[in-house]
Amino acid sequence: YIDPATLEIVYATAGHPPPILARPDQPSICLPYDGLPLGIVAKTTYRTFVATASDGAVLVLYTDGVIEHKRDVIEGTARLLEVTRLAVAEDDPALAIQSRIFARSAPTDDVAILTVRFKAPGSAQRVASIGALGFNRLELGATDDSANVAGEPKLELGSRRADDLDALLAPR
C-alpha cells in the first residue's frame, strides 16, 4: 500500500527479493524483507514492513532473475543497487535498469522490473509514476479529473482508466 499523502509504503515480500529504494543523490538501499514464498505453507502469516519515500525517490520491485543473472546473488544485488542509483535520474527507470543489467547478455531466468517514482504531495499533479520495463506505464493521480466518487486515486494505463488494479489485470 502507498499512502499518497505521506508517501508511506506498507509492504510484505512473501519470498521475493528485497525492494530497493533509490533516492536522488543518495546510495540506493535494500528495504527489509522476510517470509516464505506464497503457497509453500498453508495459513502462513506474512510480516509487513513500513518505509517512507521522498520526492523523486524510486521504489524498485523485481524478480530474482535480475540479481541471479550472473549466478552470484551478492554481486547481482550490488550491481542492481548501483544501477538503481543511476536509474533514479532517468525518465523510465525500469527500462534503464533492464538495459544496464542485461547490456552484455540476455536474461537466463524470468525477469520482471516494476518501478514507482514518487513526487511529494503538492509538488506536481501526479503522486507516483509506475513503469514496468518501459512497456506499460501506470499513473497514480490525485487530480480532480482522476479521482473517483470517494476521492480515491485511480490508476491509468496509457489512456485507459480503471477504478482498481484488478480491472487492469483482468484477462481480456
Tab-separated table of N, CA and C in Angstrom:
chain	number	residue	atom	x	y	z
A	1	TYR	N	0.840	-1.162	0.000
A	1	TYR	CA	0.000	0.000	0.000
A	1	TYR	C	0.885	1.225	0.000
A	2	ILE	N	0.534	2.247	-0.760
A	2	ILE	CA	1.260	3.516	-0.765
A	2	ILE	C	0.275	4.611	-0.406
A	3	ASP	N	0.591	5.358	0.635
A	3	ASP	CA	-0.242	6.486	1.053
A	3	ASP	C	0.220	7.715	0.271
A	4	PRO	N	-0.604	8.226	-0.649
A	4	PRO	CA	-0.178	9.363	-1.462
A	4	PRO	C	0.029	10.654	-0.670
A	5	ALA	N	-0.573	10.761	0.503
A	5	ALA	CA	-0.413	11.983	1.305
A	5	ALA	C	0.927	12.021	2.032
A	6	THR	N	1.430	10.852	2.443
A	6	THR	CA	2.665	10.812	3.237
A	6	THR	C	3.816	10.119	2.519
A	7	LEU	N	3.538	9.472	1.393
A	7	LEU	CA	4.493	8.665	0.648
A	7	LEU	C	4.991	7.474	1.468
A	8	GLU	N	4.176	7.055	2.443
A	8	GLU	CA	4.498	5.882	3.246
A	8	GLU	C	4.154	4.625	2.456
A	9	ILE	N	5.056	3.655	2.494
A	9	ILE	CA	4.905	2.392	1.787
A	9	ILE	C	4.744	1.295	2.831
A	10	VAL	N	3.674	0.524	2.755
A	10	VAL	CA	3.473	-0.624	3.632
A	10	VAL	C	3.476	-1.851	2.722
A	11	TYR	N	4.346	-2.812	3.025
A	11	TYR	CA	4.514	-3.936	2.109
A	11	TYR	C	4.892	-5.224	2.834
A	12	ALA	N	4.720	-6.338	2.154
A	12	ALA	CA	5.214	-7.653	2.558
A	12	ALA	C	5.894	-8.235	1.325
A	13	THR	N	6.911	-9.045	1.524
A	13	THR	CA	7.653	-9.553	0.370
A	13	THR	C	7.318	-10.983	-0.016
A	14	ALA	N	6.850	-11.795	0.901
A	14	ALA	CA	6.388	-13.162	0.615
A	14	ALA	C	7.355	-13.945	-0.271
A	15	GLY	N	8.612	-13.966	0.110
A	15	GLY	CA	9.595	-14.760	-0.608
A	15	GLY	C	10.275	-14.058	-1.765
A	16	HIS	N	9.871	-12.858	-2.080
A	16	HIS	CA	10.517	-12.111	-3.162
A	16	HIS	C	11.763	-11.405	-2.647
A	17	PRO	N	12.671	-11.019	-3.555
A	17	PRO	CA	13.866	-10.278	-3.136
A	17	PRO	C	13.465	-8.939	-2.510
A	18	PRO	N	14.375	-8.331	-1.761
A	18	PRO	CA	14.043	-7.079	-1.083
A	18	PRO	C	13.751	-5.939	-2.059
A	19	PRO	N	12.729	-5.128	-1.773
A	19	PRO	CA	12.515	-3.926	-2.592
A	19	PRO	C	13.720	-3.003	-2.438
A	20	ILE	N	13.963	-2.204	-3.433
A	20	ILE	CA	15.052	-1.224	-3.373
A	20	ILE	C	14.441	0.161	-3.419
A	21	LEU	N	14.932	1.046	-2.560
A	21	LEU	CA	14.517	2.442	-2.573
A	21	LEU	C	15.709	3.278	-3.018
A	22	ALA	N	15.550	3.927	-4.152
A	22	ALA	CA	16.596	4.779	-4.714
A	22	ALA	C	16.151	6.231	-4.585
A	23	ARG	N	17.019	7.041	-4.009
A	23	ARG	CA	16.724	8.470	-3.852
A	23	ARG	C	17.751	9.282	-4.641
A	24	PRO	N	17.333	10.408	-5.201
A	24	PRO	CA	18.291	11.235	-5.938
A	24	PRO	C	19.481	11.615	-5.047
A	25	ASP	N	20.663	11.505	-5.604
A	25	ASP	CA	21.911	11.918	-4.940
A	25	ASP	C	22.218	11.157	-3.657
A	26	GLN	N	21.694	9.930	-3.531
A	26	GLN	CA	21.990	9.080	-2.376
A	26	GLN	C	22.199	7.654	-2.852
A	27	PRO	N	22.925	6.849	-2.076
A	27	PRO	CA	23.038	5.437	-2.443
A	27	PRO	C	21.680	4.752	-2.339
A	28	SER	N	21.425	3.812	-3.221
A	28	SER	CA	20.203	3.013	-3.151
A	28	SER	C	20.321	2.047	-1.977
A	29	ILE	N	19.167	1.688	-1.391
A	29	ILE	CA	19.182	0.765	-0.255
A	29	ILE	C	18.178	-0.363	-0.476
A	30	CYS	N	18.530	-1.543	0.027
A	30	CYS	CA	17.581	-2.654	0.067
A	30	CYS	C	16.716	-2.451	1.297
A	31	LEU	N	15.415	-2.497	1.113
A	31	LEU	CA	14.496	-2.381	2.242
A	31	LEU	C	14.392	-3.736	2.948
A	32	PRO	N	13.985	-3.736	4.214
A	32	PRO	CA	13.843	-5.010	4.939
A	32	PRO	C	12.871	-5.949	4.229
A	33	TYR	N	13.130	-7.243	4.387
A	33	TYR	CA	12.261	-8.250	3.771
A	33	TYR	C	12.310	-9.525	4.586
A	34	ASP	N	11.294	-10.370	4.410
A	34	ASP	CA	11.206	-11.608	5.172
A	34	ASP	C	10.033	-12.415	4.637
A	35	GLY	N	10.038	-13.697	4.865
A	35	GLY	CA	8.878	-14.518	4.575
A	35	GLY	C	9.091	-15.570	3.524
A	36	LEU	N	8.312	-16.629	3.667
A	36	LEU	CA	8.310	-17.718	2.706
A	36	LEU	C	7.533	-17.320	1.456
A	37	PRO	N	7.865	-17.927	0.324
A	37	PRO	CA	7.065	-17.665	-0.877
A	37	PRO	C	5.609	-18.082	-0.657
A	38	LEU	N	4.714	-17.410	-1.333
A	38	LEU	CA	3.291	-17.740	-1.247
A	38	LEU	C	3.061	-19.196	-1.627
A	39	GLY	N	2.203	-19.873	-0.877
A	39	GLY	CA	1.807	-21.223	-1.203
A	39	GLY	C	2.701	-22.322	-0.660
A	40	ILE	N	3.825	-22.001	-0.064
A	40	ILE	CA	4.733	-23.016	0.471
A	40	ILE	C	4.134	-23.686	1.711
A	41	VAL	N	3.608	-22.879	2.614
A	41	VAL	CA	3.000	-23.379	3.852
A	41	VAL	C	1.596	-22.791	3.970
A	42	ALA	N	0.627	-23.638	4.236
A	42	ALA	CA	-0.748	-23.160	4.403
A	42	ALA	C	-0.851	-22.282	5.642
A	43	LYS	N	-1.714	-21.312	5.585
A	43	LYS	CA	-2.005	-20.424	6.709
A	43	LYS	C	-0.767	-19.729	7.269
A	44	THR	N	0.099	-19.262	6.393
A	44	THR	CA	1.288	-18.520	6.796
A	44	THR	C	0.933	-17.063	7.047
A	45	THR	N	1.530	-16.494	8.070
A	45	THR	CA	1.381	-15.069	8.357
A	45	THR	C	2.589	-14.341	7.782
A	46	TYR	N	2.334	-13.268	7.061
A	46	TYR	CA	3.416	-12.501	6.461
A	46	TYR	C	3.625	-11.197	7.213
A	47	ARG	N	4.855	-10.941	7.545
A	47	ARG	CA	5.226	-9.706	8.238
A	47	ARG	C	5.128	-8.532	7.276
A	48	THR	N	4.606	-7.421	7.766
A	48	THR	CA	4.568	-6.212	6.946
A	48	THR	C	5.652	-5.258	7.419
A	49	PHE	N	6.145	-4.496	6.490
A	49	PHE	CA	7.193	-3.514	6.754
A	49	PHE	C	6.680	-2.146	6.330
A	50	VAL	N	7.292	-1.105	6.858
A	50	VAL	CA	6.916	0.263	6.521
A	50	VAL	C	8.178	1.030	6.142
A	51	ALA	N	8.108	1.750	5.046
A	51	ALA	CA	9.195	2.631	4.605
A	51	ALA	C	8.550	3.921	4.131
A	52	THR	N	9.325	4.967	4.086
A	52	THR	CA	8.808	6.246	3.605
A	52	THR	C	9.675	6.729	2.454
A	53	ALA	N	9.039	7.021	1.343
A	53	ALA	CA	9.734	7.554	0.174
A	53	ALA	C	9.854	9.068	0.321
A	54	SER	N	10.566	9.674	-0.585
A	54	SER	CA	10.697	11.127	-0.607
A	54	SER	C	10.527	11.599	-2.051
A	55	ASP	N	10.428	12.894	-2.222
A	55	ASP	CA	10.233	13.470	-3.550
A	55	ASP	C	11.348	13.009	-4.488
A	56	GLY	N	10.965	12.442	-5.623
A	56	GLY	CA	11.930	11.992	-6.617
A	56	GLY	C	12.454	10.583	-6.394
A	57	ALA	N	12.106	9.953	-5.283
A	57	ALA	CA	12.584	8.593	-4.999
A	57	ALA	C	11.929	7.594	-5.947
A	58	VAL	N	12.593	6.464	-6.145
A	58	VAL	CA	12.081	5.388	-6.986
A	58	VAL	C	12.118	4.093	-6.184
A	59	LEU	N	10.967	3.442	-6.075
A	59	LEU	CA	10.868	2.121	-5.467
A	59	LEU	C	11.021	1.098	-6.585
A	60	VAL	N	11.884	0.107	-6.386
A	60	VAL	CA	12.149	-0.899	-7.410
A	60	VAL	C	11.750	-2.271	-6.872
A	61	LEU	N	10.818	-2.912	-7.562
A	61	LEU	CA	10.407	-4.286	-7.267
A	61	LEU	C	10.854	-5.127	-8.457
A	62	TYR	N	11.349	-6.326	-8.190
A	62	TYR	CA	11.948	-7.115	-9.255
A	62	TYR	C	11.918	-8.597	-8.899
A	63	THR	N	12.084	-9.441	-9.893
A	63	THR	CA	12.166	-10.878	-9.663
A	63	THR	C	13.629	-11.275	-9.483
A	64	ASP	N	13.836	-12.474	-8.952
A	64	ASP	CA	15.191	-12.932	-8.677
A	64	ASP	C	16.032	-13.109	-9.943
A	65	GLY	N	15.409	-13.196	-11.095
A	65	GLY	CA	16.153	-13.289	-12.347
A	65	GLY	C	17.032	-12.084	-12.609
A	66	VAL	N	16.722	-10.958	-11.995
A	66	VAL	CA	17.540	-9.751	-12.170
A	66	VAL	C	18.852	-9.875	-11.403
A	67	ILE	N	18.799	-10.372	-10.178
A	67	ILE	CA	20.023	-10.440	-9.361
A	67	ILE	C	20.774	-11.762	-9.497
A	68	GLU	N	20.127	-12.798	-10.025
A	68	GLU	CA	20.790	-14.088	-10.226
A	68	GLU	C	21.324	-14.220	-11.652
A	69	HIS	N	21.331	-13.118	-12.378
A	69	HIS	CA	21.707	-13.096	-13.788
A	69	HIS	C	23.081	-13.732	-14.028
A	70	LYS	N	24.045	-13.441	-13.205
A	70	LYS	CA	25.397	-13.992	-13.377
A	70	LYS	C	25.680	-15.101	-12.367
A	71	ARG	N	24.615	-15.638	-11.757
A	71	ARG	CA	24.693	-16.746	-10.803
A	71	ARG	C	25.428	-16.388	-9.506
A	72	ASP	N	25.523	-15.128	-9.184
A	72	ASP	CA	26.119	-14.677	-7.926
A	72	ASP	C	25.183	-13.620	-7.345
A	73	VAL	N	24.372	-14.025	-6.368
A	73	VAL	CA	23.338	-13.138	-5.811
A	73	VAL	C	23.950	-11.902	-5.146
A	74	ILE	N	25.076	-12.076	-4.456
A	74	ILE	CA	25.735	-10.943	-3.786
A	74	ILE	C	26.191	-9.920	-4.821
A	75	GLU	N	26.872	-10.380	-5.849
A	75	GLU	CA	27.326	-9.485	-6.918
A	75	GLU	C	26.133	-8.886	-7.660
A	76	GLY	N	25.105	-9.718	-7.904
A	76	GLY	CA	23.917	-9.235	-8.603
A	76	GLY	C	23.182	-8.156	-7.832
A	77	THR	N	23.103	-8.312	-6.511
A	77	THR	CA	22.451	-7.298	-5.678
A	77	THR	C	23.258	-6.015	-5.672
A	78	ALA	N	24.582	-6.126	-5.535
A	78	ALA	CA	25.451	-4.936	-5.550
A	78	ALA	C	25.319	-4.205	-6.885
A	79	ARG	N	25.279	-4.958	-7.972
A	79	ARG	CA	25.125	-4.356	-9.305
A	79	ARG	C	23.769	-3.656	-9.420
A	80	LEU	N	22.713	-4.302	-8.940
A	80	LEU	CA	21.382	-3.702	-9.005
A	80	LEU	C	21.311	-2.423	-8.173
A	81	LEU	N	21.921	-2.413	-7.005
A	81	LEU	CA	21.938	-1.193	-6.178
A	81	LEU	C	22.631	-0.047	-6.915
A	82	GLU	N	23.731	-0.330	-7.576
A	82	GLU	CA	24.448	0.704	-8.335
A	82	GLU	C	23.623	1.175	-9.531
A	83	VAL	N	23.027	0.243	-10.248
A	83	VAL	CA	22.226	0.580	-11.423
A	83	VAL	C	20.998	1.403	-11.029
A	84	THR	N	20.345	1.061	-9.909
A	84	THR	CA	19.172	1.833	-9.486
A	84	THR	C	19.570	3.243	-9.055
A	85	ARG	N	20.772	3.386	-8.487
A	85	ARG	CA	21.251	4.726	-8.115
A	85	ARG	C	21.349	5.606	-9.361
A	86	LEU	N	21.811	5.032	-10.447
A	86	LEU	CA	21.930	5.776	-11.708
A	86	LEU	C	20.571	5.966	-12.380
A	87	ALA	N	19.711	4.960	-12.299
A	87	ALA	CA	18.415	4.980	-12.997
A	87	ALA	C	17.427	5.958	-12.391
A	88	VAL	N	17.627	6.373	-11.138
A	88	VAL	CA	16.678	7.281	-10.489
A	88	VAL	C	16.539	8.590	-11.272
A	89	ALA	N	17.564	8.964	-12.019
A	89	ALA	CA	17.525	10.214	-12.792
A	89	ALA	C	16.919	10.041	-14.181
A	90	GLU	N	16.666	8.800	-14.589
A	90	GLU	CA	16.144	8.523	-15.933
A	90	GLU	C	14.632	8.724	-16.006
A	91	ASP	N	14.138	9.041	-17.209
A	91	ASP	CA	12.694	9.181	-17.411
A	91	ASP	C	11.967	7.855	-17.193
A	92	ASP	N	12.580	6.760	-17.580
A	92	ASP	CA	11.992	5.437	-17.433
A	92	ASP	C	12.976	4.551	-16.672
A	93	PRO	N	12.929	4.586	-15.332
A	93	PRO	CA	13.914	3.830	-14.562
A	93	PRO	C	13.855	2.325	-14.786
A	94	ALA	N	12.676	1.753	-15.012
A	94	ALA	CA	12.583	0.300	-15.250
A	94	ALA	C	13.352	-0.086	-16.506
A	95	LEU	N	13.189	0.665	-17.563
A	95	LEU	CA	13.907	0.389	-18.803
A	95	LEU	C	15.402	0.628	-18.630
A	96	ALA	N	15.778	1.673	-17.898
A	96	ALA	CA	17.195	1.957	-17.653
A	96	ALA	C	17.854	0.825	-16.868
A	97	ILE	N	17.158	0.293	-15.874
A	97	ILE	CA	17.690	-0.827	-15.092
A	97	ILE	C	17.854	-2.046	-15.989
A	98	GLN	N	16.820	-2.376	-16.741
A	98	GLN	CA	16.871	-3.538	-17.628
A	98	GLN	C	18.003	-3.397	-18.645
A	99	SER	N	18.153	-2.235	-19.222
A	99	SER	CA	19.189	-2.005	-20.235
A	99	SER	C	20.591	-2.152	-19.653
A	100	ARG	N	20.795	-1.640	-18.452
A	100	ARG	CA	22.129	-1.703	-17.846
A	100	ARG	C	22.473	-3.094	-17.322
A	101	ILE	N	21.524	-3.771	-16.718
A	101	ILE	CA	21.787	-5.116	-16.174
A	101	ILE	C	22.052	-6.112	-17.300
A	102	PHE	N	21.283	-6.025	-18.377
A	102	PHE	CA	21.381	-7.009	-19.451
A	102	PHE	C	22.043	-6.443	-20.704
A	103	ALA	N	22.939	-5.482	-20.538
A	103	ALA	CA	23.599	-4.846	-21.678
A	103	ALA	C	24.491	-5.820	-22.446
A	104	ARG	N	25.136	-6.736	-21.736
A	104	ARG	CA	26.103	-7.627	-22.388
A	104	ARG	C	25.600	-9.048	-22.615
A	105	SER	N	24.517	-9.424	-21.942
A	105	SER	CA	23.989	-10.775	-22.147
A	105	SER	C	22.510	-10.824	-21.809
A	106	ALA	N	21.815	-11.717	-22.474
A	106	ALA	CA	20.364	-11.853	-22.291
A	106	ALA	C	20.062	-12.525	-20.953
A	107	PRO	N	18.865	-12.283	-20.419
A	107	PRO	CA	18.471	-12.947	-19.172
A	107	PRO	C	18.455	-14.467	-19.331
A	108	THR	N	18.780	-15.169	-18.236
A	108	THR	CA	18.741	-16.630	-18.239
A	108	THR	C	17.567	-17.155	-17.419
A	109	ASP	N	16.793	-16.252	-16.823
A	109	ASP	CA	15.649	-16.608	-15.982
A	109	ASP	C	14.557	-15.575	-16.265
A	110	ASP	N	13.382	-15.805	-15.682
A	110	ASP	CA	12.315	-14.815	-15.848
A	110	ASP	C	12.757	-13.497	-15.206
A	111	VAL	N	12.370	-12.407	-15.829
A	111	VAL	CA	12.753	-11.082	-15.340
A	111	VAL	C	11.535	-10.176	-15.372
A	112	ALA	N	11.261	-9.551	-14.239
A	112	ALA	CA	10.243	-8.509	-14.166
A	112	ALA	C	10.809	-7.385	-13.308
A	113	ILE	N	10.615	-6.173	-13.758
A	113	ILE	CA	11.072	-4.988	-13.021
A	113	ILE	C	9.913	-4.004	-13.001
A	114	LEU	N	9.540	-3.593	-11.813
A	114	LEU	CA	8.471	-2.612	-11.634
A	114	LEU	C	9.047	-1.455	-10.842
A	115	THR	N	8.886	-0.242	-11.343
A	115	THR	CA	9.379	0.938	-10.636
A	115	THR	C	8.233	1.882	-10.318
A	116	VAL	N	8.352	2.543	-9.171
A	116	VAL	CA	7.379	3.555	-8.756
A	116	VAL	C	8.167	4.806	-8.410
A	117	ARG	N	7.952	5.894	-9.157
A	117	ARG	CA	8.619	7.169	-8.862
A	117	ARG	C	7.660	8.027	-8.039
A	118	PHE	N	8.167	8.593	-6.958
A	118	PHE	CA	7.345	9.378	-6.039
A	118	PHE	C	7.557	10.869	-6.235
A	119	LYS	N	6.472	11.597	-6.056
A	119	LYS	CA	6.520	13.061	-6.042
A	119	LYS	C	5.815	13.518	-4.790
A	120	ALA	N	6.380	14.496	-4.124
A	120	ALA	CA	5.786	14.987	-2.883
A	120	ALA	C	4.405	15.554	-3.174
A	121	PRO	N	3.443	15.314	-2.270
A	121	PRO	CA	2.108	15.900	-2.461
A	121	PRO	C	2.220	17.417	-2.631
A	122	GLY	N	1.529	17.917	-3.625
A	122	GLY	CA	1.550	19.355	-3.877
A	122	GLY	C	2.665	19.790	-4.809
A	123	SER	N	3.664	18.919	-5.082
A	123	SER	CA	4.769	19.321	-5.950
A	123	SER	C	4.424	19.162	-7.430
A	124	ALA	N	3.454	18.322	-7.717
A	124	ALA	CA	3.019	18.093	-9.097
A	124	ALA	C	1.643	17.447	-9.055
A	125	GLN	N	1.001	17.329	-10.220
A	125	GLN	CA	-0.311	16.700	-10.252
A	125	GLN	C	-0.228	15.212	-9.978
A	126	ARG	N	0.814	14.571	-10.389
A	126	ARG	CA	0.955	13.131	-10.211
A	126	ARG	C	1.689	12.837	-8.907
A	127	VAL	N	1.174	11.880	-8.150
A	127	VAL	CA	1.807	11.452	-6.904
A	127	VAL	C	2.847	10.388	-7.186
A	128	ALA	N	2.570	9.481	-8.117
A	128	ALA	CA	3.515	8.422	-8.446
A	128	ALA	C	3.379	8.049	-9.910
A	129	SER	N	4.492	7.674	-10.496
A	129	SER	CA	4.520	7.172	-11.860
A	129	SER	C	5.075	5.762	-11.792
A	130	ILE	N	4.373	4.807	-12.369
A	130	ILE	CA	4.748	3.405	-12.258
A	130	ILE	C	5.112	2.880	-13.641
A	131	GLY	N	6.293	2.297	-13.770
A	131	GLY	CA	6.722	1.753	-15.054
A	131	GLY	C	7.144	0.308	-14.913
A	132	ALA	N	6.898	-0.486	-15.934
A	132	ALA	CA	7.318	-1.883	-15.940
A	132	ALA	C	8.088	-2.156	-17.220
A	133	LEU	N	9.398	-2.177	-17.120
A	133	LEU	CA	10.279	-2.406	-18.258
A	133	LEU	C	10.004	-1.478	-19.441
A	134	GLY	N	9.358	-0.365	-19.189
A	134	GLY	CA	9.108	0.615	-20.229
A	134	GLY	C	7.982	0.258	-21.187
A	135	PHE	N	7.368	-0.920	-21.049
A	135	PHE	CA	6.308	-1.307	-21.964
A	135	PHE	C	4.977	-0.678	-21.591
A	136	ASN	N	4.670	-0.649	-20.296
A	136	ASN	CA	3.424	-0.064	-19.819
A	136	ASN	C	3.755	0.930	-18.723
A	137	ARG	N	2.998	1.962	-18.628
A	137	ARG	CA	3.212	2.938	-17.578
A	137	ARG	C	1.869	3.217	-16.934
A	138	LEU	N	1.830	3.098	-15.637
A	138	LEU	CA	0.634	3.413	-14.870
A	138	LEU	C	0.845	4.759	-14.198
A	139	GLU	N	-0.148	5.572	-14.166
A	139	GLU	CA	-0.075	6.850	-13.469
A	139	GLU	C	-1.057	6.836	-12.320
A	140	LEU	N	-0.568	7.073	-11.133
A	140	LEU	CA	-1.418	7.155	-9.962
A	140	LEU	C	-1.609	8.634	-9.687
A	141	GLY	N	-2.816	9.138	-9.965
A	141	GLY	CA	-3.041	10.565	-9.869
A	141	GLY	C	-3.948	10.935	-8.716
A	142	ALA	N	-3.767	12.122	-8.228
A	142	ALA	CA	-4.634	12.629	-7.172
A	142	ALA	C	-5.292	13.918	-7.650
A	143	THR	N	-5.427	14.039	-8.966
A	143	THR	CA	-6.025	15.245	-9.526
A	143	THR	C	-7.531	15.117	-9.534
A	144	ASP	N	-8.217	16.248	-9.669
A	144	ASP	CA	-9.679	16.243	-9.665
A	144	ASP	C	-10.256	15.374	-10.780
A	145	ASP	N	-9.627	15.405	-11.977
A	145	ASP	CA	-10.188	14.648	-13.092
A	145	ASP	C	-9.920	13.155	-13.005
A	146	SER	N	-9.024	12.724	-12.094
A	146	SER	CA	-8.749	11.294	-11.995
A	146	SER	C	-9.272	10.682	-10.705
A	147	ALA	N	-9.868	11.472	-9.848
A	147	ALA	CA	-10.379	10.932	-8.585
A	147	ALA	C	-11.774	10.347	-8.799
A	148	ASN	N	-12.045	9.252	-8.117
A	148	ASN	CA	-13.380	8.669	-8.234
A	148	ASN	C	-14.305	9.318	-7.209
A	149	VAL	N	-15.507	8.812	-7.080
A	149	VAL	CA	-16.511	9.416	-6.208
A	149	VAL	C	-16.027	9.520	-4.767
A	150	ALA	N	-15.301	8.508	-4.296
A	150	ALA	CA	-14.834	8.512	-2.907
A	150	ALA	C	-13.581	9.363	-2.734
A	151	GLY	N	-13.067	9.943	-3.816
A	151	GLY	CA	-11.873	10.770	-3.720
A	151	GLY	C	-10.586	9.962	-3.745
A	152	GLU	N	-10.704	8.641	-3.988
A	152	GLU	CA	-9.517	7.796	-4.043
A	152	GLU	C	-8.846	7.963	-5.399
A	153	PRO	N	-7.515	7.839	-5.450
A	153	PRO	CA	-6.835	7.925	-6.740
A	153	PRO	C	-7.243	6.757	-7.643
A	154	LYS	N	-7.168	6.983	-8.935
A	154	LYS	CA	-7.417	5.931	-9.911
A	154	LYS	C	-6.100	5.581	-10.574
A	155	LEU	N	-6.022	4.399	-11.128
A	155	LEU	CA	-4.862	4.001	-11.898
A	155	LEU	C	-5.160	4.229	-13.365
A	156	GLU	N	-4.147	4.607	-14.112
A	156	GLU	CA	-4.307	4.869	-15.532
A	156	GLU	C	-3.262	4.074	-16.295
A	157	LEU	N	-3.674	3.334	-17.293
A	157	LEU	CA	-2.768	2.596	-18.156
A	157	LEU	C	-2.909	3.194	-19.541
A	158	GLY	N	-1.893	3.922	-19.949
A	158	GLY	CA	-1.998	4.658	-21.203
A	158	GLY	C	-3.148	5.637	-21.089
A	159	SER	N	-4.113	5.548	-21.993
A	159	SER	CA	-5.275	6.428	-21.899
A	159	SER	C	-6.468	5.713	-21.275
A	160	ARG	N	-6.287	4.429	-20.887
A	160	ARG	CA	-7.374	3.648	-20.286
A	160	ARG	C	-7.367	3.821	-18.781
A	161	ARG	N	-8.485	4.143	-18.188
A	161	ARG	CA	-8.565	4.321	-16.746
A	161	ARG	C	-9.294	3.155	-16.117
A	162	ALA	N	-8.958	2.876	-14.869
A	162	ALA	CA	-9.631	1.809	-14.137
A	162	ALA	C	-9.763	2.226	-12.683
A	163	ASP	N	-10.815	1.769	-12.033
A	163	ASP	CA	-11.015	2.104	-10.629
A	163	ASP	C	-10.074	1.341	-9.712
A	164	ASP	N	-9.547	0.235	-10.176
A	164	ASP	CA	-8.617	-0.521	-9.351
A	164	ASP	C	-7.705	-1.377	-10.214
A	165	LEU	N	-6.660	-1.899	-9.611
A	165	LEU	CA	-5.683	-2.690	-10.323
A	165	LEU	C	-6.275	-3.977	-10.884
A	166	ASP	N	-7.280	-4.558	-10.201
A	166	ASP	CA	-7.904	-5.791	-10.695
A	166	ASP	C	-8.458	-5.599	-12.101
A	167	ALA	N	-9.033	-4.456	-12.364
A	167	ALA	CA	-9.586	-4.213	-13.688
A	167	ALA	C	-8.475	-4.143	-14.736
A	168	LEU	N	-7.297	-3.646	-14.343
A	168	LEU	CA	-6.186	-3.577	-15.284
A	168	LEU	C	-5.602	-4.956	-15.573
A	169	LEU	N	-5.662	-5.838	-14.595
A	169	LEU	CA	-5.039	-7.148	-14.733
A	169	LEU	C	-5.997	-8.239	-15.178
A	170	ALA	N	-7.273	-7.927	-15.298
A	170	ALA	CA	-8.276	-8.929	-15.675
A	170	ALA	C	-7.977	-9.469	-17.080
A	171	PRO	N	-8.226	-10.760	-17.287
A	171	PRO	CA	-7.997	-11.327	-18.622
A	171	PRO	C	-8.844	-10.610	-19.670
A	172	ARG	N	-8.301	-10.481	-20.848
A	172	ARG	CA	-9.032	-9.794	-21.926
A	172	ARG	C	-9.606	-10.780	-22.891
